Tab-separated table of C-alpha atoms and ligand atoms in Angstrom:
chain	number	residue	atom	x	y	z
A	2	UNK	CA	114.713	115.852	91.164
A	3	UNK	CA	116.278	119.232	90.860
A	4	UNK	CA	119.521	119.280	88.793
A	5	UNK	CA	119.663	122.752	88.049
A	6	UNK	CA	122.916	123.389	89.068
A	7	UNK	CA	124.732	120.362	87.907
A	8	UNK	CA	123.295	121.575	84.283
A	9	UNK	CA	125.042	124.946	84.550
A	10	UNK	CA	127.851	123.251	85.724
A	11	UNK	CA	127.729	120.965	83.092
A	12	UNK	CA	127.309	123.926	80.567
A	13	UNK	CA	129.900	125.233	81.695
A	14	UNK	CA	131.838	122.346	81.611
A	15	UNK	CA	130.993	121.366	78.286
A	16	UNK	CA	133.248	124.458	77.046
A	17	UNK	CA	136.323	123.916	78.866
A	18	UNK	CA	136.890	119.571	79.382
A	19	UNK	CA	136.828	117.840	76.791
A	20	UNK	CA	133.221	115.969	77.167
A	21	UNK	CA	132.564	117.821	80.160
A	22	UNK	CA	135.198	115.203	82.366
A	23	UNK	CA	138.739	114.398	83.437
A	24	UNK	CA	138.402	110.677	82.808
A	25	UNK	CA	135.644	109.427	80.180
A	26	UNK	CA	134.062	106.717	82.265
A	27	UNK	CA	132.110	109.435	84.068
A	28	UNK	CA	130.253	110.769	80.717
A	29	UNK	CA	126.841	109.524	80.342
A	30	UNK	CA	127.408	108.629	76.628
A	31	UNK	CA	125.909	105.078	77.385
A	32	UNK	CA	123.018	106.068	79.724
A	33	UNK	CA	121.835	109.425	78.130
A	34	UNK	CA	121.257	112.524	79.757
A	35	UNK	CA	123.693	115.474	81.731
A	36	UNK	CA	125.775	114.177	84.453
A	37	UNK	CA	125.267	115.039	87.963
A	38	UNK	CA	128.260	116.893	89.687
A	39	UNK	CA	128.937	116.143	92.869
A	40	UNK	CA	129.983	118.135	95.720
A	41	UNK	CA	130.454	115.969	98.663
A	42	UNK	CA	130.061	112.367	100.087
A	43	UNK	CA	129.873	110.885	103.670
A	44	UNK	CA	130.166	107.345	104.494
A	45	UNK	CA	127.795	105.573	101.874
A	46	UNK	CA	126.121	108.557	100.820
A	47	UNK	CA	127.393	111.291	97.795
A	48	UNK	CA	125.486	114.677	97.588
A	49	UNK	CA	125.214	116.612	94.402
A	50	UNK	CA	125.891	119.835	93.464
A	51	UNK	CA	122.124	120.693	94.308
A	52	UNK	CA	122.317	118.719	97.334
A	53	UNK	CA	120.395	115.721	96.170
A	54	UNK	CA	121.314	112.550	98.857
A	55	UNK	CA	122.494	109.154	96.726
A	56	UNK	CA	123.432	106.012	98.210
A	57	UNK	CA	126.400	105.352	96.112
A	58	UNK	CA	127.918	102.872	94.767
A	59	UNK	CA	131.062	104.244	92.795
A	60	UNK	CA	133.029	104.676	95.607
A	61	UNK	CA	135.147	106.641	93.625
A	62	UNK	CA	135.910	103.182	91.323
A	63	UNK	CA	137.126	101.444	94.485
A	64	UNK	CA	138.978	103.258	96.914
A	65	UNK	CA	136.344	104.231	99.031
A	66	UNK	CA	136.568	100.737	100.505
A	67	UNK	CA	135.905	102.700	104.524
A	68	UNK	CA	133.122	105.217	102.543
A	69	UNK	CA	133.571	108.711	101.770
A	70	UNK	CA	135.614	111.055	104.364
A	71	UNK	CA	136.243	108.142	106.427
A	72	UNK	CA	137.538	110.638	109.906
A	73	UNK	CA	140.618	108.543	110.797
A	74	UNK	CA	141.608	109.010	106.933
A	75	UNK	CA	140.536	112.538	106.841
A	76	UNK	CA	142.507	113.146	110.455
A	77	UNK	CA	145.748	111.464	109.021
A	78	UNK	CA	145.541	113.462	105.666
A	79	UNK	CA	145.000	117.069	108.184
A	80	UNK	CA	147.423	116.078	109.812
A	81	UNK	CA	150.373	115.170	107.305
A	82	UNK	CA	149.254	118.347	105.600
A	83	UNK	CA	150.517	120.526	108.236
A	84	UNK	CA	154.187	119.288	107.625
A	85	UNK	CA	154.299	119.831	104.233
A	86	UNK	CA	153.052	118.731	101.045
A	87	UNK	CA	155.833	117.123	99.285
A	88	UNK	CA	159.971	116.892	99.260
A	89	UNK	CA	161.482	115.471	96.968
A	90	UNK	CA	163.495	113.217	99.282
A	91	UNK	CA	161.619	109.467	100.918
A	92	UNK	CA	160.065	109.844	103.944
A	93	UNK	CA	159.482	107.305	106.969
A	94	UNK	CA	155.704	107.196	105.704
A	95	UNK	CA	156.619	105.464	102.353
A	96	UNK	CA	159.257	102.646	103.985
A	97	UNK	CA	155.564	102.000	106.409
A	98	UNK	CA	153.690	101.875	103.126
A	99	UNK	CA	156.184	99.347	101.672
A	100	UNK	CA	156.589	97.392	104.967
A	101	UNK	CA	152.677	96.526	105.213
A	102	UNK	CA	151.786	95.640	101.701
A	103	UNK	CA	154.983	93.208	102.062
A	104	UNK	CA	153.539	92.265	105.440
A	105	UNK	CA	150.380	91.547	103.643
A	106	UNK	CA	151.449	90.445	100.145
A	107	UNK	CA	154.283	87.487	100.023
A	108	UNK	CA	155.531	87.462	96.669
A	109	UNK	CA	155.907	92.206	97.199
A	110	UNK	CA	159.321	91.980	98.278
A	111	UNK	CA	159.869	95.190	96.612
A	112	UNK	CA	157.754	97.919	96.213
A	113	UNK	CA	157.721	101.080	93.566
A	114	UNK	CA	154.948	103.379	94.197
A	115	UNK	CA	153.914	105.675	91.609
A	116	UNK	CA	150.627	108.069	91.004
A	117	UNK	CA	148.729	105.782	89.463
A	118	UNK	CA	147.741	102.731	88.230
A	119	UNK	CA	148.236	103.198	83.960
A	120	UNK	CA	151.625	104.242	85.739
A	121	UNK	CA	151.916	100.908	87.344
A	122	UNK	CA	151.112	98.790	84.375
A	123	UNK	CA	153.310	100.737	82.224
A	124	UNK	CA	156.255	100.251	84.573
A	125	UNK	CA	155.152	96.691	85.211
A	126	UNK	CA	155.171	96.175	81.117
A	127	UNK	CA	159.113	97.954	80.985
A	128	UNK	CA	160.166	95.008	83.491
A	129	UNK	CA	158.556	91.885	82.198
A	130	UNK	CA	160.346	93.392	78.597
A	131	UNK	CA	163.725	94.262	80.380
A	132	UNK	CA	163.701	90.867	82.660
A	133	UNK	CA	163.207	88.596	79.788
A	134	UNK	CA	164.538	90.485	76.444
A	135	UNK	CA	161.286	89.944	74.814
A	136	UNK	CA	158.716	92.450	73.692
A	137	UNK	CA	154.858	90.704	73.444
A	138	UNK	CA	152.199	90.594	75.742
A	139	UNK	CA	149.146	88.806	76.664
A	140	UNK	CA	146.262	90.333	77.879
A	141	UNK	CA	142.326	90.073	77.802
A	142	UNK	CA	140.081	91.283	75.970
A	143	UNK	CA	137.900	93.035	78.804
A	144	UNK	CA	140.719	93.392	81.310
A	145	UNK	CA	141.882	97.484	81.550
A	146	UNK	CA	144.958	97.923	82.933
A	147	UNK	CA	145.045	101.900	82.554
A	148	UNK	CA	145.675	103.930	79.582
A	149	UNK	CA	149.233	103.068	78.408
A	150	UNK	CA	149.858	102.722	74.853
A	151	UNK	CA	150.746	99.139	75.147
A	152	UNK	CA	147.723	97.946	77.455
A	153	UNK	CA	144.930	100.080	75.287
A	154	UNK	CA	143.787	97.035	73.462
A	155	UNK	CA	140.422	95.825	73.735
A	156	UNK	CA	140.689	97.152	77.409
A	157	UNK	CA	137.111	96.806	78.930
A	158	UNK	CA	134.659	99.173	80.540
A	159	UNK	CA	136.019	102.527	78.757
A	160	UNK	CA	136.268	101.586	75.419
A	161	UNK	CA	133.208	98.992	75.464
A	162	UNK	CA	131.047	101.584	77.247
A	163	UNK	CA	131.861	104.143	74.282
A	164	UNK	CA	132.502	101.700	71.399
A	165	UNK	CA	135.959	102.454	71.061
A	166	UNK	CA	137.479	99.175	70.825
A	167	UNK	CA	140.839	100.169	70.091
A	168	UNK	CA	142.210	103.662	71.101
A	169	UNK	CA	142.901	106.011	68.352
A	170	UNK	CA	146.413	107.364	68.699
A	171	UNK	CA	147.957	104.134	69.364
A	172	UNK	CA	150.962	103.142	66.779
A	173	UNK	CA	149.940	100.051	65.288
A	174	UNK	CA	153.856	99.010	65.286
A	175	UNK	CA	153.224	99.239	69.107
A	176	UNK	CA	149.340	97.320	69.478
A	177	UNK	CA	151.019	94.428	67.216
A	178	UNK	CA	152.735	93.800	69.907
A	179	UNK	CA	150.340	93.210	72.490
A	180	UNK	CA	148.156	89.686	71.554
A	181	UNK	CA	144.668	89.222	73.062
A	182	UNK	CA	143.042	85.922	74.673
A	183	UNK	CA	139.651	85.302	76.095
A	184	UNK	CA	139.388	85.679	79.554
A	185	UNK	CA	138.505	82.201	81.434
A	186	UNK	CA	140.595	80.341	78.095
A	187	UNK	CA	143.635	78.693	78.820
A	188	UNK	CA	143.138	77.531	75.374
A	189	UNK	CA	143.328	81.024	74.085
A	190	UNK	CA	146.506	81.679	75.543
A	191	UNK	CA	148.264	78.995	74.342
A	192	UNK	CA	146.930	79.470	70.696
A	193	UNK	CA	148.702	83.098	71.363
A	194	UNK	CA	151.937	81.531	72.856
A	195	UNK	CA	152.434	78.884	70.292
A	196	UNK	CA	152.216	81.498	67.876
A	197	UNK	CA	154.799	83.356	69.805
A	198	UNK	CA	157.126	81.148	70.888
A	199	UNK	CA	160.131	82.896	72.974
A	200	UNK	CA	158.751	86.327	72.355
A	201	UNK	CA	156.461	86.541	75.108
A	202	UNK	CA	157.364	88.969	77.803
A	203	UNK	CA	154.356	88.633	80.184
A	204	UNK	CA	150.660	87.789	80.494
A	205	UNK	CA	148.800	90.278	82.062
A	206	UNK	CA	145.624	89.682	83.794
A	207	UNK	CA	142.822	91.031	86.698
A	208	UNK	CA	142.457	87.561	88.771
A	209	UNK	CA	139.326	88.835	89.511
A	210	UNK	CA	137.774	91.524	86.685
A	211	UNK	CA	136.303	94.220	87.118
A	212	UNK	CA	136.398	96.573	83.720
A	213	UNK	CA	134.013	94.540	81.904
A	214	UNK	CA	131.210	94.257	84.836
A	215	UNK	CA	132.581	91.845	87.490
A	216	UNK	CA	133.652	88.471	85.985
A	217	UNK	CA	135.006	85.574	88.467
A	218	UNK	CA	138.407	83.232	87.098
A	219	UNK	CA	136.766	80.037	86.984
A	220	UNK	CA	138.194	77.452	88.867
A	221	UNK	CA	141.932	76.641	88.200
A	222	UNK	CA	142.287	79.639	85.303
A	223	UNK	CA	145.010	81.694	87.181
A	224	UNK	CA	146.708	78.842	88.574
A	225	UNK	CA	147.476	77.174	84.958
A	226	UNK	CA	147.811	80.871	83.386
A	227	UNK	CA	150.677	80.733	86.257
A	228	UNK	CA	151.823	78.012	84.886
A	229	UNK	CA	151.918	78.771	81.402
A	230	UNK	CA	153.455	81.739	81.683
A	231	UNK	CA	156.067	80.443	83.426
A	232	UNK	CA	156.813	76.881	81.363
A	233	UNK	CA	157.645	79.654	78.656
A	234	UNK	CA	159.846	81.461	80.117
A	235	UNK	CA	157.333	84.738	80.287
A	236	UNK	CA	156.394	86.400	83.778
A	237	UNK	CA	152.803	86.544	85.475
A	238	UNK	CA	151.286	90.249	85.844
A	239	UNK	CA	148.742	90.446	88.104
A	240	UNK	CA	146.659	93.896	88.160
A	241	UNK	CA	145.209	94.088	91.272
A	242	UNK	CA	144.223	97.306	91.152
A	243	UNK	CA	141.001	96.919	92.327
A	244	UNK	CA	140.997	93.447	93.789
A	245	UNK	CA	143.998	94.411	96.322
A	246	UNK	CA	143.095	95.076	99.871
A	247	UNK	CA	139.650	94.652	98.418
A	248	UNK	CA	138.440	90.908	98.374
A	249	UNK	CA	140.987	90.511	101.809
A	250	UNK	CA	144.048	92.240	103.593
A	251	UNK	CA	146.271	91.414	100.169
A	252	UNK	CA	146.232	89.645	97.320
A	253	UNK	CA	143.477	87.437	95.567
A	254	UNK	CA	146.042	85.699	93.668
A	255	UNK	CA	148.408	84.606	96.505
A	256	UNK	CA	144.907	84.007	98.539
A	257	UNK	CA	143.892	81.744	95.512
A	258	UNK	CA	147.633	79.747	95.599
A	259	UNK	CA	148.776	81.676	92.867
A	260	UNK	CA	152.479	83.572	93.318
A	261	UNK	CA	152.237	86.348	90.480
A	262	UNK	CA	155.755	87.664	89.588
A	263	UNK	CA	154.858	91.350	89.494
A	264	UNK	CA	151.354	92.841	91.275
A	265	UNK	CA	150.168	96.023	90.730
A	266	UNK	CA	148.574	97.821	92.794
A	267	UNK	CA	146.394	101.263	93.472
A	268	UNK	CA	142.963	102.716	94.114
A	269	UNK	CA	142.766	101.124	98.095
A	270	UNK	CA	146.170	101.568	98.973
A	271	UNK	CA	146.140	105.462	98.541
A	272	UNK	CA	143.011	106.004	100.285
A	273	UNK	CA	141.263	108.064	98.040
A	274	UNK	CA	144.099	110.155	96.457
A	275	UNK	CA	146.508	109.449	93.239
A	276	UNK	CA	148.347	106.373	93.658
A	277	UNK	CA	149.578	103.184	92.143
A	278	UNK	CA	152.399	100.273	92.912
A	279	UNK	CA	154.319	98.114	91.299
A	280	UNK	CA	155.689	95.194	93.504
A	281	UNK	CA	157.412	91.841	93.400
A	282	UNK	CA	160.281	89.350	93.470
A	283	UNK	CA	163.508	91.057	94.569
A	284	UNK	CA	165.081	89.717	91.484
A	285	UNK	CA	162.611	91.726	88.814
A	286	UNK	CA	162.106	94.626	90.879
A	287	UNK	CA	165.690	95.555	91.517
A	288	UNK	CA	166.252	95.884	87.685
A	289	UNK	CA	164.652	99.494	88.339
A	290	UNK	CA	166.706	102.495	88.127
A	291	UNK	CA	168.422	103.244	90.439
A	292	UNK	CA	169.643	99.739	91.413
A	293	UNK	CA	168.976	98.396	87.820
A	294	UNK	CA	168.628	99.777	83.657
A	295	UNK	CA	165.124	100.410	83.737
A	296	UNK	CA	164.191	103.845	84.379
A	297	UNK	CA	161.276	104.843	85.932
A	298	UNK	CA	160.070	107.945	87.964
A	299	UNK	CA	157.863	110.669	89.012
A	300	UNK	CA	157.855	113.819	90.671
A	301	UNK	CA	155.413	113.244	93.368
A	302	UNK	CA	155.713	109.478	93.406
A	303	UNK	CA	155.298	108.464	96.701
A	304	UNK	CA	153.665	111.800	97.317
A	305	UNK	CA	152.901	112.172	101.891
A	306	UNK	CA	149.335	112.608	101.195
A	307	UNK	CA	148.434	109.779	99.134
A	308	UNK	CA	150.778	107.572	101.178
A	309	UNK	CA	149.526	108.775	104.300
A	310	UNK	CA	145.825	108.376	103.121
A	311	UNK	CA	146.561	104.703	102.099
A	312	UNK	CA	148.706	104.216	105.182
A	313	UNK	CA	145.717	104.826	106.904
A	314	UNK	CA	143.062	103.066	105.325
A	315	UNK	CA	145.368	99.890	105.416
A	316	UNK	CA	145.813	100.178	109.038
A	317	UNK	CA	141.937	100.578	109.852
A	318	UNK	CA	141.355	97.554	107.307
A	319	UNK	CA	144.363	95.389	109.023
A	320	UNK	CA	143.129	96.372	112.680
A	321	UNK	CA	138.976	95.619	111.869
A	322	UNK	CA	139.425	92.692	109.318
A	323	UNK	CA	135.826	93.594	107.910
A	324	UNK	CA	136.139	91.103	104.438
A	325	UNK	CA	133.559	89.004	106.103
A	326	UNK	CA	130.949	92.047	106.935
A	327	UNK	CA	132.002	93.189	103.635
A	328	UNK	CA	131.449	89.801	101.847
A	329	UNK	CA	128.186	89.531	104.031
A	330	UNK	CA	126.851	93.583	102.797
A	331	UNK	CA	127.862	92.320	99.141
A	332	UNK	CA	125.748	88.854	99.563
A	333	UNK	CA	122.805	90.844	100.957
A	334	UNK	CA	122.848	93.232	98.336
A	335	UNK	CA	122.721	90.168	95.593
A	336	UNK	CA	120.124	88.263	96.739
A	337	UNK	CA	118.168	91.431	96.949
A	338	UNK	CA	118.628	92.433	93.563
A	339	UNK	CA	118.502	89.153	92.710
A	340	UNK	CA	115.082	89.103	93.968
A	341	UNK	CA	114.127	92.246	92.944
A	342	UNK	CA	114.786	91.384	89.156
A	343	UNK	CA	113.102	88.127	89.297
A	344	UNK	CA	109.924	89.462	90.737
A	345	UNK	CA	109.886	92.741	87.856
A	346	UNK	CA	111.118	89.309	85.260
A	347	UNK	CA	113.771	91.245	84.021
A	348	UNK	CA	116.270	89.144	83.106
A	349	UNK	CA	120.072	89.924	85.056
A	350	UNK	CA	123.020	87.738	85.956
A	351	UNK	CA	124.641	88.915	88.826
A	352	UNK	CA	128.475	87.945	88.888
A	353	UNK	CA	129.581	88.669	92.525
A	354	UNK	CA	133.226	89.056	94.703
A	355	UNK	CA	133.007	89.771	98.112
A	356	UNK	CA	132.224	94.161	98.236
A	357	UNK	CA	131.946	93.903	94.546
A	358	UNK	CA	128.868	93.056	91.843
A	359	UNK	CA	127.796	93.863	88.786
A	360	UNK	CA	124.280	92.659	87.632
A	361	UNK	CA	124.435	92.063	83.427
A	362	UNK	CA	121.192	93.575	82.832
A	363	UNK	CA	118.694	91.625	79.819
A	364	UNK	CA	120.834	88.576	79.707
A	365	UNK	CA	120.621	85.563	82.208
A	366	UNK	CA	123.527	83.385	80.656
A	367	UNK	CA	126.869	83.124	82.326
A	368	UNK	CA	128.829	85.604	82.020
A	369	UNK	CA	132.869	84.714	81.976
A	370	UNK	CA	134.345	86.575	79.576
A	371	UNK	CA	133.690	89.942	77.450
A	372	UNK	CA	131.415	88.693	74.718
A	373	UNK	CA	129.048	87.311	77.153
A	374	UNK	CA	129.268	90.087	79.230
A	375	UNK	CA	128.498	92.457	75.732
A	376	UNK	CA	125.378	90.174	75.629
A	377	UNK	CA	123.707	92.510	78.164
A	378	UNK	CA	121.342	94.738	77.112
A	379	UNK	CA	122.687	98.109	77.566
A	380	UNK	CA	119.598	99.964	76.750
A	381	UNK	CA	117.273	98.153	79.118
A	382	UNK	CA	120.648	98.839	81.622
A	383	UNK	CA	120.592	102.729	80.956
A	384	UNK	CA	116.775	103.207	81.946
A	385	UNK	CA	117.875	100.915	85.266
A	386	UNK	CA	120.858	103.108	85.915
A	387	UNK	CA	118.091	106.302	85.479
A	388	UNK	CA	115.223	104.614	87.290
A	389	UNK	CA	117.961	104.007	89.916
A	390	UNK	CA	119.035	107.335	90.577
A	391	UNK	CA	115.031	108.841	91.067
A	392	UNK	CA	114.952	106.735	93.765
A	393	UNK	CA	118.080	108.231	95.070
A	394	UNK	CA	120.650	105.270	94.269
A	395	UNK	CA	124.132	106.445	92.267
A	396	UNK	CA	125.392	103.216	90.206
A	397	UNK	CA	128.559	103.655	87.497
A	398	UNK	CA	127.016	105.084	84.237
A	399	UNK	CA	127.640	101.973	82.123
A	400	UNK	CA	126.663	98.228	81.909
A	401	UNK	CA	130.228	97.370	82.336
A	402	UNK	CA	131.362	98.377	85.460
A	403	UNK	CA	131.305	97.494	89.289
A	404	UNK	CA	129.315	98.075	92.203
A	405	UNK	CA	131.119	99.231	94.932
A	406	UNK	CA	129.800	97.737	98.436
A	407	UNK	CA	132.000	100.197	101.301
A	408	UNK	CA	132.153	99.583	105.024
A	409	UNK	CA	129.612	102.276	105.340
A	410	UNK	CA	126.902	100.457	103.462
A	411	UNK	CA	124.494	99.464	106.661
A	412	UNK	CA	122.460	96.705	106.163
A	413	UNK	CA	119.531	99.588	106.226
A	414	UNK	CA	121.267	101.179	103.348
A	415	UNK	CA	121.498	98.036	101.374
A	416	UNK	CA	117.716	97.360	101.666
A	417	UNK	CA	116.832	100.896	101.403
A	418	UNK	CA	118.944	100.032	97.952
A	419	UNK	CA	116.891	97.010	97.046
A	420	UNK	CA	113.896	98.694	97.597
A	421	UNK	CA	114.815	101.034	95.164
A	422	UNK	CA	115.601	98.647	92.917
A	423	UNK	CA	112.309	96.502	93.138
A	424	UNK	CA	110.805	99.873	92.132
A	425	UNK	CA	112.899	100.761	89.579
A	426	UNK	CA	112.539	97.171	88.136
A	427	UNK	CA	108.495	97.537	88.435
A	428	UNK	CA	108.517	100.108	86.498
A	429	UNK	CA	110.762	99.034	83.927
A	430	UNK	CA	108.413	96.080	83.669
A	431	UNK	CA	105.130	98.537	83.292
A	432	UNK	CA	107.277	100.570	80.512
A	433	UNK	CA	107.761	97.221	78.337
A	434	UNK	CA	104.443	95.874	79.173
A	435	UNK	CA	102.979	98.938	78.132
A	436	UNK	CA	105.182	98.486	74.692
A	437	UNK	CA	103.722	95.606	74.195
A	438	UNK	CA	100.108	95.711	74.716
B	516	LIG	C1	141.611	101.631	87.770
B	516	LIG	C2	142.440	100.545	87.214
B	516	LIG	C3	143.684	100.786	86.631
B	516	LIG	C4	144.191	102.169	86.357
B	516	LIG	O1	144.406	102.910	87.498
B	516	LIG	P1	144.422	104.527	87.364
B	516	LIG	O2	144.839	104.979	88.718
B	516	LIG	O3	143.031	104.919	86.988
B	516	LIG	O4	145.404	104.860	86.305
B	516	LIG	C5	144.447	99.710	86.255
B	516	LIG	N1	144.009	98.455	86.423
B	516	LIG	C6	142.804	98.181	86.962
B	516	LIG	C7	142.388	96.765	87.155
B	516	LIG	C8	141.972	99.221	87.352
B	516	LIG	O5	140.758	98.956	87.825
């Protein structure tokens, strides 16, 4: 493969950014080697700066639910251009925005939007604290819920892909106040809120995660995390991030009978640019400034492009309802893989939601929390993630993060995908063999 221009880019790049990147999950620290740059994608497919084709599966982290440059998202964003880039003042665009995640989401009666999603947690923290007059949190080890101060604790893919497990920076005055339970243990949390009793402000959680590879709530864990956040007193943060608009046309906590008090939301709902959301009950969300003491704000919150670009990519998803195709492309994609890593006997658990999967590579226990998911062997996963992209198929560079199915991924594409991987697995296999003998 030539990569001769993403190294002098990366040269380059290595002099000016900090690691070469704008956000450290795109370093190749765990998988070795100088990162591709990328210079355009197109439906399923990203091209790199020397014009190698990938099938890819980033998606840009999740918003790419419609593919890359989707034209009714491109059209919309042209379009909204032309009348300006920003005013200071709300537009009709933004009351839409607000009306169709209500429309979609029962327990949004208010929405904040905001640029991103560390913006939304952050915010989403400052209410829980204001609505109840307590300061602690809950939240799991695994789970990331951006880069806040407050949620930087044992906060999944990032830190576990780099070995940070705790950012530097971070006033320990401030981490003692956020307490962490095991994903999947209602036992855990209620160790942490006896030990707390009265002082816990909220427990934060992805319903479905996706920062530690893909882990599924087991049955009943969100509903009785509902209802032990509320027996004391504490409110229910639900970071839907990435499972918004994702898994269906909503939430994956309402669609799983659980009514979260605050949701947050991003990555879908702005269509490929900046964006996050805080939303809920009338009653918690109308404590922000201006109606209310807690003040939150930014300059191009609410911004016409990203709100237009998520505008649109919620009305495509509303009007062709593709969560089934989308749940079908994911299932065909895991019982290929599936396949493919049985035949090469490598060992993998693939933990699957709808569009999303993440196979564990070298481990094939279940994985429900982030110590089994830290069983995997990230080693055996970098040479997978290399072995991958030979045969022209772009995965996350780390163990611990998604795969992104998109509306775009034919079923051609998928195979094409799992004949890649049946490759890349064979000669995985050879490698070891050959270690052995
Ligand atoms: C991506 C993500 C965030 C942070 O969103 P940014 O826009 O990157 O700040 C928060 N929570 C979850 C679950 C995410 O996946």
């Amino acid at each position: 493969m030539n990569d001769r221009k993403s190294r002098e880019l990366f040269n380059r790049a290595i002099v000016k950014l900090p690691g070469a990147v704008n956000s450290p999950v795109r370093a190749w620290s765990a998988v070795g080697g100088a990162p591709l740059f990328i210079n355009r994608a197109s439906g399923s497919f990203i091209f790199d700066a020397d014009d190698n084709p990938f099938i890819d599966y980033v998606c840009s982290y999740g918003p790419a639910i419609l593919g890359h440059a989707h034209p009714r998202v491109v059209a919309a964003l042209a379009d909204q251009a032309k009348l300006g880039l920003g005013f200071g003042a709300t537009t009709e665009i933004e009351v839409e925005l607000a009306e169709l995640i209500s429309g979609a989401i029962a327990c949004a009666e208010r929405v904040r939007l905001v640029s991103s999603g560390t913006e939304a947690g952050m915010t989403a923290l400052r209410l829980a604290r204001a609505a109840t007059g307590r300061a602690k949190i809950i939240k799991f080890d695994g789970c990331y819920h951006g880069h806040s101060d407050s949620l930087l604790v044992k906060a999944g893919s990032g830190g576990m892909t780099l070995g940070i497990a705790d950012s530097g920076g971070v006033p320990a005055a401030l981490a003692a106040l956020t307490m962490v339970a095991r994903y999947n243990s209602v036992e855990s949390v209620d160790r942490l809120l006896a030990s707390a009793r009265g002082e816990v402000a909220a427990i934060i959680v992805e319903p479905v995660a996706a920062n530690m590879g893909v882990v599924l709530p087991l049955p009943n864990f969100l509903r009785e995390l509902a209802e032990l956040a509320h027996r004391e007193g504490a409110l229910l943060i639900a970071d839907e991030v990435i499972s918004g608009f994702r898994l269906n046309f909503g939430s994956i906590s309402e669609a799983t009978g659980v009514t979260p008090d605050l949701i947050m939301l991003g990555k879908i709902i702005g269509g490929g640019l900046p964006v996050g959301a805080i939303a809920g009950s009338a009653r918690v969300m109308d404590l922000l400034a201006p109606r209310g003491p807690v003040y939150q704000a930014g300059t191009l919150s609410g911004n016409p492009l990203s709100v237009r670009a998520g505008l649109e990519t919620l009305k495509v998803l509303k009007e062709t309802n593709p969560y089934a195709a989308l749940d079908a492309s994911g299932g065909r994609l895991e019982s290929g893989l599936r396949k493919a890593f049985a035949s090469a006997e490598v060992a993998a658990r693939i933990n699957r939601a709808g569009s999303i999967l993440t196979p564990f590579v070298g481990t094939s226990a279940p994985c429900n929390d982030a110590d089994d998911a830290r069983k995997s062997d990230t080693q055996l996963f970098a040479k997978f993630f290399h072995a991958m992209l030979e045969r022209g198929v772009n995965l996350a560079p780390s163990q611990f993060e998604a795969m992104f199915v998109s509306t775009a991924h034919s079923e051609e594409t998928i195979d094409q995908t799992i004949v890649a991987a049946e490759g890349a697995l064979a000669a995985l296999h050879d490698a070891s063999s050959m270690r052995q003998s």
